[in-house]
Coordinates of C-alpha atoms in Angstrom, one line a residue:
X1 CA -1.1 4.4 7.0
X2 CA 1.0 4.0 3.9
X3 CA 3.0 1.2 2.4
X4 CA 5.8 1.1 -0.1
X5 CA 5.0 0.2 -3.7
X6 CA 6.7 -2.6 -5.4
X7 CA 9.4 -1.9 -7.9
X8 CA 7.2 -2.4 -10.9
X9 CA 4.4 -0.1 -9.5
X10 CA 7.2 2.5 -8.5
X11 CA 8.3 2.8 -12.0
X12 CA 4.9 2.8 -13.4
X13 CA 3.5 5.5 -11.3
X14 CA 6.6 7.4 -10.2
X15 CA 5.6 7.3 -6.5
X16 CA 7.3 5.5 -3.7
X17 CA 4.4 4.8 -1.3
X18 CA 0.7 5.0 -1.1
X19 CA -1.9 4.7 1.7
X20 CA -3.1 1.2 1.9
X21 CA -6.8 0.5 1.1
X22 CA -9.0 -2.5 1.6
X23 CA -8.8 -4.4 -1.7
X24 CA -5.0 -3.8 -2.5
X25 CA -2.9 -7.0 -2.9
X26 CA 0.2 -7.0 -0.7
X27 CA 3.3 -9.0 -0.1
X28 CA 4.7 -9.2 3.5
X29 CA 8.5 -8.4 3.4
X30 CA 9.3 -8.5 7.2
X31 CA 8.4 -10.6 10.2
X32 CA 7.2 -14.0 10.9
X33 CA 5.0 -14.0 7.8
X34 CA 7.6 -12.9 5.5
X35 CA 6.9 -13.8 1.9
X36 CA 3.2 -14.3 2.2
X37 CA 0.9 -12.6 -0.3
X38 CA -2.7 -11.8 0.0
X39 CA -5.4 -9.2 -0.4
X40 CA -6.0 -6.7 2.3
X41 CA -9.3 -7.6 4.2
X42 CA -9.4 -4.7 6.7
X43 CA -7.5 -1.6 7.5
X44 CA -7.6 -1.2 11.4
X45 CA -6.7 2.5 11.8
X46 CA -7.3 2.5 15.7
X47 CA -4.5 -0.2 16.1
X48 CA -2.3 0.9 13.1
X49 CA -2.4 -2.6 11.5
X50 CA -3.9 -4.1 8.4
X51 CA -5.4 -7.6 8.1
X52 CA -4.3 -9.7 5.1
X53 CA -6.3 -12.6 3.6
X54 CA -4.9 -16.0 4.7
X55 CA -2.6 -14.5 7.4
X56 CA -4.5 -15.8 10.5
X57 CA -4.0 -17.9 13.6
X58 CA -6.2 -20.8 14.8
X59 CA -7.6 -20.2 18.2
X60 CA -8.0 -22.9 20.9
X61 CA -11.8 -23.1 20.3
X62 CA -11.1 -23.8 16.5
X63 CA -12.0 -20.4 15.3
X64 CA -9.4 -18.4 13.3
X65 CA -8.4 -14.9 14.1
X66 CA -6.7 -12.4 11.7
X67 CA -3.1 -11.3 12.5
X68 CA -2.4 -7.7 12.5
X69 CA 0.5 -6.6 10.2
X70 CA 2.0 -3.2 10.4
X71 CA 1.8 -1.3 7.0
X72 CA 5.5 -0.6 6.9
X73 CA 6.2 -4.3 6.7
X74 CA 4.3 -4.9 3.4
X75 CA 4.7 -4.0 -0.2
X76 CA 1.8 -3.0 -2.4
X77 CA 1.8 -5.3 -5.4
X78 CA -1.5 -4.5 -7.0
X79 CA -3.5 -1.3 -6.6
X80 CA -7.4 -1.0 -6.5
X81 CA -7.6 2.2 -8.7
X82 CA -10.5 4.5 -8.6
X83 CA -11.0 8.2 -9.4
X84 CA -9.7 9.4 -5.9
X85 CA -6.7 7.0 -5.9
X86 CA -5.8 8.1 -9.5
X87 CA -5.9 11.7 -8.4
X88 CA -3.5 10.9 -5.5
X89 CA -1.0 9.2 -7.9
X90 CA -1.2 12.1 -10.4
X91 CA -0.4 14.4 -7.5
X92 CA 2.5 12.4 -6.3
X93 CA 4.0 11.9 -9.8
X94 CA 7.6 13.0 -9.1
X95 CA 8.7 13.1 -12.8
X96 CA 5.6 15.2 -13.7
X97 CA 6.4 17.7 -10.9
X98 CA 10.0 18.0 -11.8
X99 CA 9.3 18.7 -15.5
X100 CA 6.7 21.4 -14.5
X101 CA 9.0 23.3 -12.0
X102 CA 11.9 23.3 -14.5
X103 CA 10.0 25.3 -17.2
X104 CA 9.1 28.3 -14.8
X105 CA 10.7 31.6 -15.4
X106 CA 10.9 34.8 -13.4
X107 CA 8.7 37.7 -14.4
X108 CA 10.0 41.4 -14.2

């Protein structure tokens, strides 16, 4: 379940999208909650939704329930980086891969 990266992150990491993870910060860009920002509290893979902090509905009994947001409707603004995430970004780096493929020559 991937989401697009913000323009700043896209320039920095040379990647267009990245799988969403629990502590990423996102901005909702489509739907009823457009414009809201928050931290991802849960990635619900079975329902293909993510739950964002402070995007919730009040129930009739007074409790609050998180609203599921589809990952395609959000933009990642801050990435929680660790070793595995850095490896994904290095692998997806389009500029690095274009430079490497341009220097290859055919052998006889």
